[in-house]
Coordinates of C-alpha atoms and ligand atoms in Angstrom, one line a residue:
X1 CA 24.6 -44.4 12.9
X2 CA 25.5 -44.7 9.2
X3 CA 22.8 -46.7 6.9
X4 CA 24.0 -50.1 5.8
X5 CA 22.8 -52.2 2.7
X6 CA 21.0 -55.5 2.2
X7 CA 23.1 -58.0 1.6
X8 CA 21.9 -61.0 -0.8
X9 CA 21.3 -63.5 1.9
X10 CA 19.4 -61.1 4.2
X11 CA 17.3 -60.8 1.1
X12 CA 16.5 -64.2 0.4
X13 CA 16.0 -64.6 4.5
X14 CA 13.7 -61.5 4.6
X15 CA 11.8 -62.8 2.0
X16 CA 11.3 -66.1 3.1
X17 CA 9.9 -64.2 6.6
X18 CA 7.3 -63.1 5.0
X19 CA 6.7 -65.5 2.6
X20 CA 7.5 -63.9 -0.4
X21 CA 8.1 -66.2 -3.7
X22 CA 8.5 -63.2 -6.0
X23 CA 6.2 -63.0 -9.0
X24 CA 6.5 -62.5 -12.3
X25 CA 3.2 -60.9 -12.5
X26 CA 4.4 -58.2 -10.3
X27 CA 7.6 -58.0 -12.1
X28 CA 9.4 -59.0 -9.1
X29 CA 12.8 -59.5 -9.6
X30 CA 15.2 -58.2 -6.7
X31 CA 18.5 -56.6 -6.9
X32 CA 21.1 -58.6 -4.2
X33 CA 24.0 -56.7 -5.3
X34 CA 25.2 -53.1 -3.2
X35 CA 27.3 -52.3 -6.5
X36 CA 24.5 -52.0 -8.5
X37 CA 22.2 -50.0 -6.6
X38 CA 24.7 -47.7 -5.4
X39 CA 25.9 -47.3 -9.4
X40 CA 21.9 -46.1 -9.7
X41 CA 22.4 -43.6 -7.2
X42 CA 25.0 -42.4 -8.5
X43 CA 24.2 -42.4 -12.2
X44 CA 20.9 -40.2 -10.5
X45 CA 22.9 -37.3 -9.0
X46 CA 21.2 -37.6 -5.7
X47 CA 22.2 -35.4 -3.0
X48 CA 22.2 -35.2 0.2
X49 CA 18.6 -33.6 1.3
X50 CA 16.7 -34.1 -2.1
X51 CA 13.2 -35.9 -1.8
X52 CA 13.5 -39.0 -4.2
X53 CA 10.5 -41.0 -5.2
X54 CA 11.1 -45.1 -5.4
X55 CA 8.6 -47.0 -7.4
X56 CA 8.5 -50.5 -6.1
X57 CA 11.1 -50.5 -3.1
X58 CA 10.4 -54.2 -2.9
X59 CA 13.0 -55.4 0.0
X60 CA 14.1 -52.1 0.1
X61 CA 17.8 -52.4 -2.0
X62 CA 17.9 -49.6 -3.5
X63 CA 16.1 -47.4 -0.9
X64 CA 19.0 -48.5 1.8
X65 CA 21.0 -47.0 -1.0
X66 CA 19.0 -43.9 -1.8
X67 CA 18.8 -43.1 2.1
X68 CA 22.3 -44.3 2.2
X69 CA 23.5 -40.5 0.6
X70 CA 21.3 -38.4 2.7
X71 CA 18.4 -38.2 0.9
X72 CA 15.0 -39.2 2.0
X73 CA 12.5 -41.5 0.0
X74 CA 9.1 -41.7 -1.0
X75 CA 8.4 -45.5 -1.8
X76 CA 5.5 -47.0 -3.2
X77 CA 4.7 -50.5 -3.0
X78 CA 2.0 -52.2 -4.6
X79 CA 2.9 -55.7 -2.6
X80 CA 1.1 -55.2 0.7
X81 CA 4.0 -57.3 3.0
X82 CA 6.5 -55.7 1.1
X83 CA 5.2 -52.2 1.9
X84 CA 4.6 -53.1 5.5
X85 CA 7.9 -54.5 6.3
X86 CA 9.8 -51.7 4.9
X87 CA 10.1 -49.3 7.6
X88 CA 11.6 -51.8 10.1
X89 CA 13.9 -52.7 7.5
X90 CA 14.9 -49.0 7.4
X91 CA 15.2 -49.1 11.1
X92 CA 17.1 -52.0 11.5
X93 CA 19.6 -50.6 8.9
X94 CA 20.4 -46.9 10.7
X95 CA 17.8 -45.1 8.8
X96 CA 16.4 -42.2 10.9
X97 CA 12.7 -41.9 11.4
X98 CA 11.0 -39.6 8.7
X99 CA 13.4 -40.0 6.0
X100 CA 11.5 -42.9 4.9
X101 CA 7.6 -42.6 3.9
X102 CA 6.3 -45.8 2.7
X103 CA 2.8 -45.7 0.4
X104 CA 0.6 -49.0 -0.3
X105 CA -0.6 -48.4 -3.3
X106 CA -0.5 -48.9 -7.0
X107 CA 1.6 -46.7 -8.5
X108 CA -0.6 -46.5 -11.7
X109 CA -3.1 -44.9 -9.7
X110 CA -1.3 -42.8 -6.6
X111 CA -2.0 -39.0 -7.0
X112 CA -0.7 -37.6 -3.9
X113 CA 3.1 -38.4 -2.6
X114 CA 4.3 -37.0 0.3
X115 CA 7.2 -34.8 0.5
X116 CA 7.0 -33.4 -2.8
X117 CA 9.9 -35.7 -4.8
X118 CA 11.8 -34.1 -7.2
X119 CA 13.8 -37.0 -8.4
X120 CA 12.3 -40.7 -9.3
X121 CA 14.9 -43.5 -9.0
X122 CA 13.6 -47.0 -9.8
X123 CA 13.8 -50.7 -10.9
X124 CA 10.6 -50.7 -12.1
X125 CA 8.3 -53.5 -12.6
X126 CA 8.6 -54.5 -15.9
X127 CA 5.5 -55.1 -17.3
X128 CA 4.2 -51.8 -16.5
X129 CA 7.5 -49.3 -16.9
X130 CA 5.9 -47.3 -19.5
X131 CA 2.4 -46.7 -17.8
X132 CA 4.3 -45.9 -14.6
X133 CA 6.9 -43.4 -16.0
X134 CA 4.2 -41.4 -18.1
X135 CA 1.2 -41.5 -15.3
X136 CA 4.4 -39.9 -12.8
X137 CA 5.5 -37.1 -15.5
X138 CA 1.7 -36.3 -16.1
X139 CA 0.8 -36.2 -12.4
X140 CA 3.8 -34.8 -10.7
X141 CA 5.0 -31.8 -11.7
X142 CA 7.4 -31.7 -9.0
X143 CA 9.7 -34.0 -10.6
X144 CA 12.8 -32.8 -12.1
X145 CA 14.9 -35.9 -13.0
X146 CA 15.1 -39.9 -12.7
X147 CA 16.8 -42.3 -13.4
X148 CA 15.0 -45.9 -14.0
X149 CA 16.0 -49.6 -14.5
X150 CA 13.7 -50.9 -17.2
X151 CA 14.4 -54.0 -19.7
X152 CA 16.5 -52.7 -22.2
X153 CA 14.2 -52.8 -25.1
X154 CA 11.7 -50.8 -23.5
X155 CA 15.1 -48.1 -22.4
X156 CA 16.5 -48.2 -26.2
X157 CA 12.4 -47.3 -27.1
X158 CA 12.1 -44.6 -24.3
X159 CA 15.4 -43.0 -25.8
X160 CA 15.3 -43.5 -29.4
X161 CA 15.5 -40.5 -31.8
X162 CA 12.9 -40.5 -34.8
X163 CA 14.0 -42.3 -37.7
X164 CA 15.0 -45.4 -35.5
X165 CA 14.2 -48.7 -35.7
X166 CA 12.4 -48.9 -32.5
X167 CA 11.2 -44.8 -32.2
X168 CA 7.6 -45.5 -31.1
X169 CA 4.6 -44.0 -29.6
X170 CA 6.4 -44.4 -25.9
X171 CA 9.5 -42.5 -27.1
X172 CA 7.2 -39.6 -28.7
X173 CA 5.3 -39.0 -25.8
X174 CA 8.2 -39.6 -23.0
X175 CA 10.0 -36.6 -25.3
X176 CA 6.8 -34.8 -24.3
X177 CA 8.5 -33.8 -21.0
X178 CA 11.9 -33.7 -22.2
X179 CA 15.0 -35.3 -23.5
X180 CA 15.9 -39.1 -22.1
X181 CA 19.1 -41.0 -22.7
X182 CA 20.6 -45.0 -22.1
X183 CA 22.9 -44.2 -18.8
X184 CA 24.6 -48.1 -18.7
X185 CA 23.6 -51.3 -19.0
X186 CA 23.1 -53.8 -16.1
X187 CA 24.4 -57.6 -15.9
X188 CA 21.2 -60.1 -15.2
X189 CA 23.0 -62.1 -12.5
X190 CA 22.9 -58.8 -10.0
X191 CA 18.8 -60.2 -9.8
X192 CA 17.0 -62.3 -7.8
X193 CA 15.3 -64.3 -9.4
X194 CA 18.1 -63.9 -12.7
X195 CA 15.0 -62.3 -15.1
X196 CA 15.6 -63.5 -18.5
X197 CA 15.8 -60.3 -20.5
X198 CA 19.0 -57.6 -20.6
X199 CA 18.4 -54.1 -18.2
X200 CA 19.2 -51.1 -19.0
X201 CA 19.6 -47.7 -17.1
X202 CA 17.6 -44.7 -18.8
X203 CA 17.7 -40.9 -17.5
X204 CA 15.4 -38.4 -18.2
X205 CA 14.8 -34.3 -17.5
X206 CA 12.1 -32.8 -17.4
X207 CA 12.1 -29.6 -19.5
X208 CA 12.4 -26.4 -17.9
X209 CA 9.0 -24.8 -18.9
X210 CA 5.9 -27.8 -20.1
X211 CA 5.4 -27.7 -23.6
X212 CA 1.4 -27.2 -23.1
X213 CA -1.5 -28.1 -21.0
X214 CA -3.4 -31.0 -20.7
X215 CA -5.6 -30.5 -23.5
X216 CA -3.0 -30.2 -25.8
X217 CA -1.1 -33.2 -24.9
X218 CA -4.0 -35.9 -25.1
X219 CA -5.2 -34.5 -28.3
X220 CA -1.1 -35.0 -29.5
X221 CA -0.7 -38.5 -27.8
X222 CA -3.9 -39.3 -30.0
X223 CA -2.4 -38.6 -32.9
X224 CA 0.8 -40.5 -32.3
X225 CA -1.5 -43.3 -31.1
X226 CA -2.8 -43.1 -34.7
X227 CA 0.3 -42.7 -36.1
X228 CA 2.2 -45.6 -34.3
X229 CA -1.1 -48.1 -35.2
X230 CA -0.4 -48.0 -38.8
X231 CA 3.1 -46.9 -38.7
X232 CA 4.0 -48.7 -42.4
X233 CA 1.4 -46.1 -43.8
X234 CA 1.6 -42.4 -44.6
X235 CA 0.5 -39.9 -42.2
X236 CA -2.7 -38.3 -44.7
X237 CA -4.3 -42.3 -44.7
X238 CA -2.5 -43.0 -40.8
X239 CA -4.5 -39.8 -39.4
X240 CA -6.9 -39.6 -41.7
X241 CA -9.2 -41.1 -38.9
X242 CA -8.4 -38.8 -36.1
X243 CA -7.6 -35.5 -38.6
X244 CA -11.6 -35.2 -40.0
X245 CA -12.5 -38.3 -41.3
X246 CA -10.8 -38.5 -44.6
X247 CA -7.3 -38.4 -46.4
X248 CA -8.3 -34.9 -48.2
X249 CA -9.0 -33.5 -44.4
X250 CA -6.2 -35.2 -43.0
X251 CA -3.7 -33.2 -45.9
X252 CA -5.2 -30.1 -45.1
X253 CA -3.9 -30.5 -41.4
X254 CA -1.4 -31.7 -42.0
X255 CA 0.1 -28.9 -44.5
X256 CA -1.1 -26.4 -42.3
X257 CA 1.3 -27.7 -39.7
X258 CA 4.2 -27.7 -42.4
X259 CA 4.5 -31.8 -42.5
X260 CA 4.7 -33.9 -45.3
X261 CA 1.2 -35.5 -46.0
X262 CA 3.4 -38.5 -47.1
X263 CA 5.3 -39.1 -44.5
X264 CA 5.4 -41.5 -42.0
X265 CA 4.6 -41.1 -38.1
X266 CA 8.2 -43.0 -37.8
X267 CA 9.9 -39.8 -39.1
X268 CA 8.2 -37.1 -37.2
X269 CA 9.7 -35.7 -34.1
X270 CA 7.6 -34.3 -30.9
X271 CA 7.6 -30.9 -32.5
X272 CA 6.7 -32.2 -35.3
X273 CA 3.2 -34.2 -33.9
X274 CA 2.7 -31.3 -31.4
X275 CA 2.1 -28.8 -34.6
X276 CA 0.1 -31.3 -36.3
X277 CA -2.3 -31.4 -32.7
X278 CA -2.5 -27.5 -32.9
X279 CA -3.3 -27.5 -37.3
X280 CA -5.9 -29.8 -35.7
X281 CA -7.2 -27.6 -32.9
X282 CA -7.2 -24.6 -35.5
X283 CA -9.7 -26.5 -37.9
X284 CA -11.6 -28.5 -36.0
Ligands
SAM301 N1 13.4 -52.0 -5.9 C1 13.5 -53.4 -5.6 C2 14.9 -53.9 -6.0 O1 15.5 -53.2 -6.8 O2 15.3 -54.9 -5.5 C3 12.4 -54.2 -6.3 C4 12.3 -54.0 -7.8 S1 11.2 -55.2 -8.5 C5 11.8 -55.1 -10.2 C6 9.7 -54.3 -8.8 C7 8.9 -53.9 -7.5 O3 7.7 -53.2 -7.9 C8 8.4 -55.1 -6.7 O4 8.6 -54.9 -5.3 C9 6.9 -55.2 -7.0 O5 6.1 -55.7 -5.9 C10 6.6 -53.7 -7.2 N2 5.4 -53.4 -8.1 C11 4.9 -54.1 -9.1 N3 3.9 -53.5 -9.7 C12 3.7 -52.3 -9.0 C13 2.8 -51.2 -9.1 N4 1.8 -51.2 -10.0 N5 2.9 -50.2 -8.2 C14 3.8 -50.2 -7.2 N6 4.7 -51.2 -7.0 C15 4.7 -52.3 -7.9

Protein backbone atom coordinates (compact mmCIF):
# COMPACT_ATOMS: atom_id res chain seq x y z
CA UNK A 1 0.00 0.00 0.00
CA UNK A 2 1.59 3.29 -1.13
CA UNK A 3 1.85 6.07 1.86
CA UNK A 4 -0.54 8.94 1.32
CA UNK A 5 -0.21 12.63 2.69
CA UNK A 6 -2.28 14.73 5.16
CA UNK A 7 -4.41 16.80 3.55
CA UNK A 8 -5.21 20.37 5.26
CA UNK A 9 -8.66 19.45 6.49
CA UNK A 10 -7.57 16.06 7.98
CA UNK A 11 -5.12 18.33 9.78
CA UNK A 12 -7.34 20.80 11.29
CA UNK A 13 -9.86 17.51 12.08
CA UNK A 14 -6.87 15.58 13.65
CA UNK A 15 -6.02 18.35 15.66
CA UNK A 16 -9.24 19.19 16.94
CA UNK A 17 -9.35 15.17 18.09
CA UNK A 18 -7.00 15.70 20.29
CA UNK A 19 -7.49 18.95 21.23
CA UNK A 20 -4.71 20.66 19.89
CA UNK A 21 -4.96 24.70 19.63
CA UNK A 22 -1.25 24.99 18.41
CA UNK A 23 1.02 27.19 20.47
CA UNK A 24 3.22 29.70 19.85
CA UNK A 25 5.27 28.84 22.65
CA UNK A 26 5.99 25.50 21.09
CA UNK A 27 6.48 27.10 17.76
CA UNK A 28 3.57 25.30 16.43
CA UNK A 29 2.78 26.19 13.16
CA UNK A 30 1.73 23.25 10.81
CA UNK A 31 2.39 22.70 7.21
CA UNK A 32 -1.23 21.78 5.30
CA UNK A 33 0.31 21.85 1.94
CA UNK A 34 1.74 18.18 0.15
CA UNK A 35 3.75 20.58 -2.26
CA UNK A 36 5.69 22.00 0.28
CA UNK A 37 6.78 19.16 2.17
CA UNK A 38 7.39 17.02 -0.61
CA UNK A 39 9.72 20.17 -2.15
CA UNK A 40 11.67 19.55 1.44
CA UNK A 41 12.18 16.07 0.60
CA UNK A 42 13.33 16.73 -2.26
CA UNK A 43 15.58 19.67 -1.69
CA UNK A 44 17.11 16.90 1.11
CA UNK A 45 18.17 14.20 -1.31
CA UNK A 46 16.45 11.47 0.57
CA UNK A 47 16.54 8.12 -0.71
CA UNK A 48 14.97 5.23 -0.47
CA UNK A 49 16.43 3.29 2.73
CA UNK A 50 18.29 6.22 4.48
CA UNK A 51 17.43 6.79 8.25
CA UNK A 52 16.16 10.49 8.48
CA UNK A 53 15.78 12.22 11.75
CA UNK A 54 12.45 14.66 12.11
CA UNK A 55 12.47 17.22 14.76
CA UNK A 56 9.05 18.09 15.69
CA UNK A 57 6.80 15.74 13.42
CA UNK A 58 3.85 17.56 14.87
CA UNK A 59 0.73 16.06 12.80
CA UNK A 60 3.10 14.19 10.97
CA UNK A 61 3.22 16.34 7.34
CA UNK A 62 6.24 16.01 6.57
CA UNK A 63 7.01 12.53 8.01
CA UNK A 64 4.03 11.13 5.55
CA UNK A 65 6.31 12.72 3.11
CA UNK A 66 9.73 11.59 4.37
CA UNK A 67 8.26 7.88 4.66
CA UNK A 68 6.48 8.67 1.49
CA UNK A 69 10.16 7.94 -0.61
CA UNK A 70 11.19 4.90 1.18
CA UNK A 71 12.99 6.14 3.86
CA UNK A 72 12.25 5.57 7.49
CA UNK A 73 12.00 8.29 10.29
CA UNK A 74 13.17 9.03 13.62
CA UNK A 75 10.69 11.71 15.06
CA UNK A 76 10.88 13.60 18.11
CA UNK A 77 8.11 15.24 19.58
CA UNK A 78 8.16 17.34 22.50
CA UNK A 79 4.10 17.70 22.48
CA UNK A 80 3.03 14.52 24.39
CA UNK A 81 -0.58 13.98 22.13
CA UNK A 82 1.31 14.85 19.23
CA UNK A 83 3.93 12.17 19.82
CA UNK A 84 1.31 9.61 20.88
CA UNK A 85 -0.92 9.98 17.99
CA UNK A 86 1.72 9.64 15.41
CA UNK A 87 2.10 6.10 14.81
CA UNK A 88 -1.64 5.55 13.98
CA UNK A 89 -1.41 8.30 11.78
CA UNK A 90 1.39 6.47 10.04
CA UNK A 91 -0.79 3.43 10.06
CA UNK A 92 -3.70 4.85 8.76
CA UNK A 93 -1.71 6.40 5.92
CA UNK A 94 0.14 2.87 4.39
CA UNK A 95 3.18 3.35 6.47
CA UNK A 96 4.60 -0.13 7.38
CA UNK A 97 5.42 -0.96 10.95
CA UNK A 98 9.10 -0.06 11.97
CA UNK A 99 9.78 2.53 9.51
CA UNK A 100 8.44 4.93 11.93
CA UNK A 101 10.12 5.38 15.55
CA UNK A 102 8.42 8.06 17.43
CA UNK A 103 10.53 9.65 20.63
CA UNK A 104 8.66 11.90 23.43
CA UNK A 105 11.13 13.95 24.34
CA UNK A 106 12.76 17.39 24.08
CA UNK A 107 14.92 17.57 21.51
CA UNK A 108 17.25 19.94 23.32
CA UNK A 109 17.97 17.21 25.63
CA UNK A 110 17.57 13.60 23.62
CA UNK A 111 21.04 11.82 23.45
CA UNK A 112 20.18 8.58 22.08
CA UNK A 113 17.99 8.12 18.66
CA UNK A 114 17.27 5.06 17.35
CA UNK A 115 18.29 3.87 14.08
CA UNK A 116 21.33 5.83 13.73
CA UNK A 117 19.93 8.98 11.25
CA UNK A 118 22.11 10.16 8.93
CA UNK A 119 20.04 12.91 7.52
CA UNK A 120 17.90 15.62 9.70
CA UNK A 121 14.89 17.11 7.81
CA UNK A 122 12.80 19.57 9.75
CA UNK A 123 10.33 22.51 10.25
CA UNK A 124 11.73 23.26 13.34
CA UNK A 125 10.19 25.18 16.10
CA UNK A 126 11.15 28.40 15.83
CA UNK A 127 12.10 29.76 18.91
CA UNK A 128 14.65 27.14 19.53
CA UNK A 129 16.17 26.34 15.72
CA UNK A 130 19.53 27.26 16.64
CA UNK A 131 19.88 25.31 20.09
CA UNK A 132 18.29 22.33 18.25
CA UNK A 133 20.57 22.27 15.11
CA UNK A 134 23.91 22.81 17.20
CA UNK A 135 22.88 20.36 20.30
CA UNK A 136 22.12 17.60 16.97
CA UNK A 137 25.63 18.32 15.16
CA UNK A 138 27.44 18.12 18.67
CA UNK A 139 25.69 14.97 19.72
CA UNK A 140 25.21 12.91 16.60
CA UNK A 141 27.92 12.27 14.77
CA UNK A 142 26.01 10.05 12.55
CA UNK A 143 24.51 12.79 10.68
CA UNK A 144 25.65 13.62 7.39
CA UNK A 145 23.26 16.17 5.94
CA UNK A 146 19.84 18.14 6.59
CA UNK A 147 17.85 20.16 5.39
CA UNK A 148 15.70 22.54 7.87
CA UNK A 149 12.76 25.01 7.62
CA UNK A 150 13.74 27.89 10.04
CA UNK A 151 12.40 31.69 9.86
CA UNK A 152 14.42 33.16 7.35
CA UNK A 153 16.41 35.52 9.38
CA UNK A 154 17.69 32.92 11.49
CA UNK A 155 18.51 30.71 7.74
CA UNK A 156 20.25 34.03 6.11
CA UNK A 157 22.27 34.03 9.84
CA UNK A 158 23.01 30.26 9.71
CA UNK A 159 24.40 30.75 6.08
CA UNK A 160 26.11 34.04 6.09
CA UNK A 161 29.76 34.35 5.05
CA UNK A 162 31.93 36.77 7.38
CA UNK A 163 31.90 40.23 6.51
CA UNK A 164 27.93 40.13 6.32
CA UNK A 165 25.51 42.08 7.86
CA UNK A 166 24.03 39.46 9.85
CA UNK A 167 27.40 36.84 10.20
CA UNK A 168 27.04 36.08 13.92
CA UNK A 169 28.03 33.76 16.54
CA UNK A 170 25.32 31.06 15.18
CA UNK A 171 26.84 31.24 11.68
CA UNK A 172 30.54 30.79 13.21
CA UNK A 173 29.79 27.93 15.10
CA UNK A 174 27.20 26.08 12.56
CA UNK A 175 30.50 26.52 9.98
CA UNK A 176 32.04 24.46 12.82
CA UNK A 177 30.66 21.31 11.17
CA UNK A 178 30.73 22.41 7.70
CA UNK A 179 29.43 24.58 5.04
CA UNK A 180 25.42 25.63 4.99
CA UNK A 181 23.55 27.28 2.24
CA UNK A 182 19.69 29.20 1.74
CA UNK A 183 18.04 26.06 -0.49
CA UNK A 184 14.49 28.29 -1.32
CA UNK A 185 12.21 30.26 0.30
CA UNK A 186 8.79 29.17 1.51
CA UNK A 187 5.26 31.16 1.10
CA UNK A 188 3.58 31.76 4.77
CA UNK A 189 0.07 30.69 3.61
CA UNK A 190 1.34 26.82 3.24
CA UNK A 191 0.98 27.18 7.46
CA UNK A 192 -1.34 26.57 9.78
CA UNK A 193 -1.70 28.88 11.80
CA UNK A 194 -0.26 31.58 8.83
CA UNK A 195 3.07 32.50 11.26
CA UNK A 196 3.86 36.00 10.76
CA UNK A 197 7.51 35.97 9.77
CA UNK A 198 9.07 34.74 6.02
CA UNK A 199 10.64 30.74 6.08
CA UNK A 200 13.40 29.82 4.58
CA UNK A 201 14.92 26.43 3.56
CA UNK A 202 18.76 26.01 4.74
CA UNK A 203 21.03 22.89 3.96
CA UNK A 204 23.97 21.98 5.60
CA UNK A 205 27.02 19.02 5.32
CA UNK A 206 28.74 17.98 7.65
CA UNK A 207 32.47 17.97 6.82
CA UNK A 208 34.15 14.89 6.02
CA UNK A 209 36.65 14.59 8.95
CA UNK A 210 35.57 17.08 12.47
CA UNK A 211 37.68 19.89 12.72
CA UNK A 212 38.66 18.93 16.50
CA UNK A 213 37.42 17.44 19.73
CA UNK A 214 35.28 18.70 22.25
CA UNK A 215 37.77 20.61 24.07
CA UNK A 216 38.73 22.56 21.30
CA UNK A 217 35.37 23.53 20.13
CA UNK A 218 33.95 25.03 23.53
CA UNK A 219 37.06 26.86 24.19
CA UNK A 220 36.46 28.43 20.27
CA UNK A 221 32.66 28.95 20.65
CA UNK A 222 33.87 30.97 23.86
CA UNK A 223 35.75 33.12 22.02
CA UNK A 224 33.19 33.84 19.32
CA UNK A 225 30.69 34.24 22.26
CA UNK A 226 33.14 37.02 23.31
CA UNK A 227 33.60 38.21 20.07
CA UNK A 228 29.85 38.40 18.92
CA UNK A 229 29.09 40.35 22.64
CA UNK A 230 31.00 43.34 21.74
CA UNK A 231 31.06 42.84 18.02
CA UNK A 232 31.46 47.00 17.38
CA UNK A 233 34.83 46.51 19.22
CA UNK A 234 38.20 45.21 18.22
CA UNK A 235 39.13 41.76 18.87
CA UNK A 236 42.47 42.76 21.49
CA UNK A 237 39.65 44.79 23.89
CA UNK A 238 36.53 42.05 22.54
CA UNK A 239 38.77 39.09 23.91
CA UNK A 240 40.76 40.72 26.09
CA UNK A 241 38.48 38.99 28.84
CA UNK A 242 38.56 35.47 27.72
CA UNK A 243 42.51 35.83 26.11
CA UNK A 244 44.29 36.51 29.77
CA UNK A 245 42.71 39.33 31.23
CA UNK A 246 44.01 42.27 29.43
CA UNK A 247 44.32 43.95 25.88
CA UNK A 248 48.40 43.40 25.95
CA UNK A 249 47.53 39.44 26.68
CA UNK A 250 44.82 39.35 24.30
CA UNK A 251 47.50 40.83 21.30
CA UNK A 252 49.91 38.33 22.19
CA UNK A 253 47.28 35.65 21.21
CA UNK A 254 46.11 36.98 18.99
CA UNK A 255 49.42 37.60 16.72
CA UNK A 256 50.49 34.31 17.54
CA UNK A 257 47.44 32.97 15.63
CA UNK A 258 48.32 35.45 12.63
CA UNK A 259 45.00 37.79 13.22
CA UNK A 260 44.81 41.35 13.26
CA UNK A 261 44.68 42.49 17.00
CA UNK A 262 42.37 45.26 15.39
CA UNK A 263 40.10 43.53 13.91
CA UNK A 264 36.78 42.78 14.47
CA UNK A 265 35.05 39.27 15.44
CA UNK A 266 32.60 40.29 12.35
CA UNK A 267 35.53 39.67 9.91
CA UNK A 268 37.04 36.56 11.10
CA UNK A 269 36.17 33.27 9.56
CA UNK A 270 35.92 29.69 11.49
CA UNK A 271 39.51 29.16 10.72
CA UNK A 272 40.31 32.19 11.68
CA UNK A 273 38.66 31.87 15.56
CA UNK A 274 39.64 28.16 15.65
CA UNK A 275 43.52 29.40 15.45
CA UNK A 276 42.95 32.05 17.84
CA UNK A 277 41.36 28.97 20.37
CA UNK A 278 44.68 27.04 19.78
CA UNK A 279 47.22 30.61 20.24
CA UNK A 280 45.14 30.36 23.36
CA UNK A 281 45.57 26.71 24.33
CA UNK A 282 49.45 27.31 23.59
CA UNK A 283 49.82 30.15 26.25
CA UNK A 284 47.57 29.50 28.69
N1 LIG B 1 6.65 19.03 11.24
C1 LIG B 1 5.33 19.56 11.46
C2 LIG B 1 4.85 20.24 10.22
O1 LIG B 1 5.70 20.62 9.39
O2 LIG B 1 3.64 20.42 10.08
C3 LIG B 1 5.26 20.52 12.67
C4 LIG B 1 6.29 21.63 12.67
S1 LIG B 1 6.02 22.84 13.91
C5 LIG B 1 6.82 24.23 13.17
C6 LIG B 1 7.18 22.47 15.20
C7 LIG B 1 6.92 21.17 15.97
O3 LIG B 1 7.98 21.03 16.94
C8 LIG B 1 5.63 21.11 16.77
O4 LIG B 1 5.02 19.87 16.58
C9 LIG B 1 6.07 21.27 18.25
O5 LIG B 1 5.22 20.63 19.16
C10 LIG B 1 7.45 20.61 18.20
N2 LIG B 1 8.42 21.10 19.22
C11 LIG B 1 8.52 22.32 19.78
N3 LIG B 1 9.56 22.39 20.62
C12 LIG B 1 10.14 21.15 20.59
C13 LIG B 1 11.27 20.57 21.26
N4 LIG B 1 12.02 21.29 22.11
N5 LIG B 1 11.57 19.27 21.01
C14 LIG B 1 10.82 18.54 20.14
N6 LIG B 1 9.74 19.03 19.49
C15 LIG B 1 9.42 20.31 19.70
Amino acid sequence: MPVTLLGATEIRTLAAELDVTPTKKLGQNFVVDANTVRRIVQVAGVRAGERVVEVGPGLGSLTLAILEIGASVTAVEIDHRLAARLPETAAAHGVTAGALDVVDADALRVSDLPGEPTVLVANLPYNVSVPVLLHFLETFPALQRGVVMVQAEVGERLAAPPGSKVYGAPSVKAAWYGPWRLAGTVSRQVFWPVPNVDSVLVAFARDASPRGGDDERLRTFRIVDAAFQQRRKMLRQALAGVLGGTAAEATAVLETAGVAPTARGEELSVDDFQRIARAAALAA
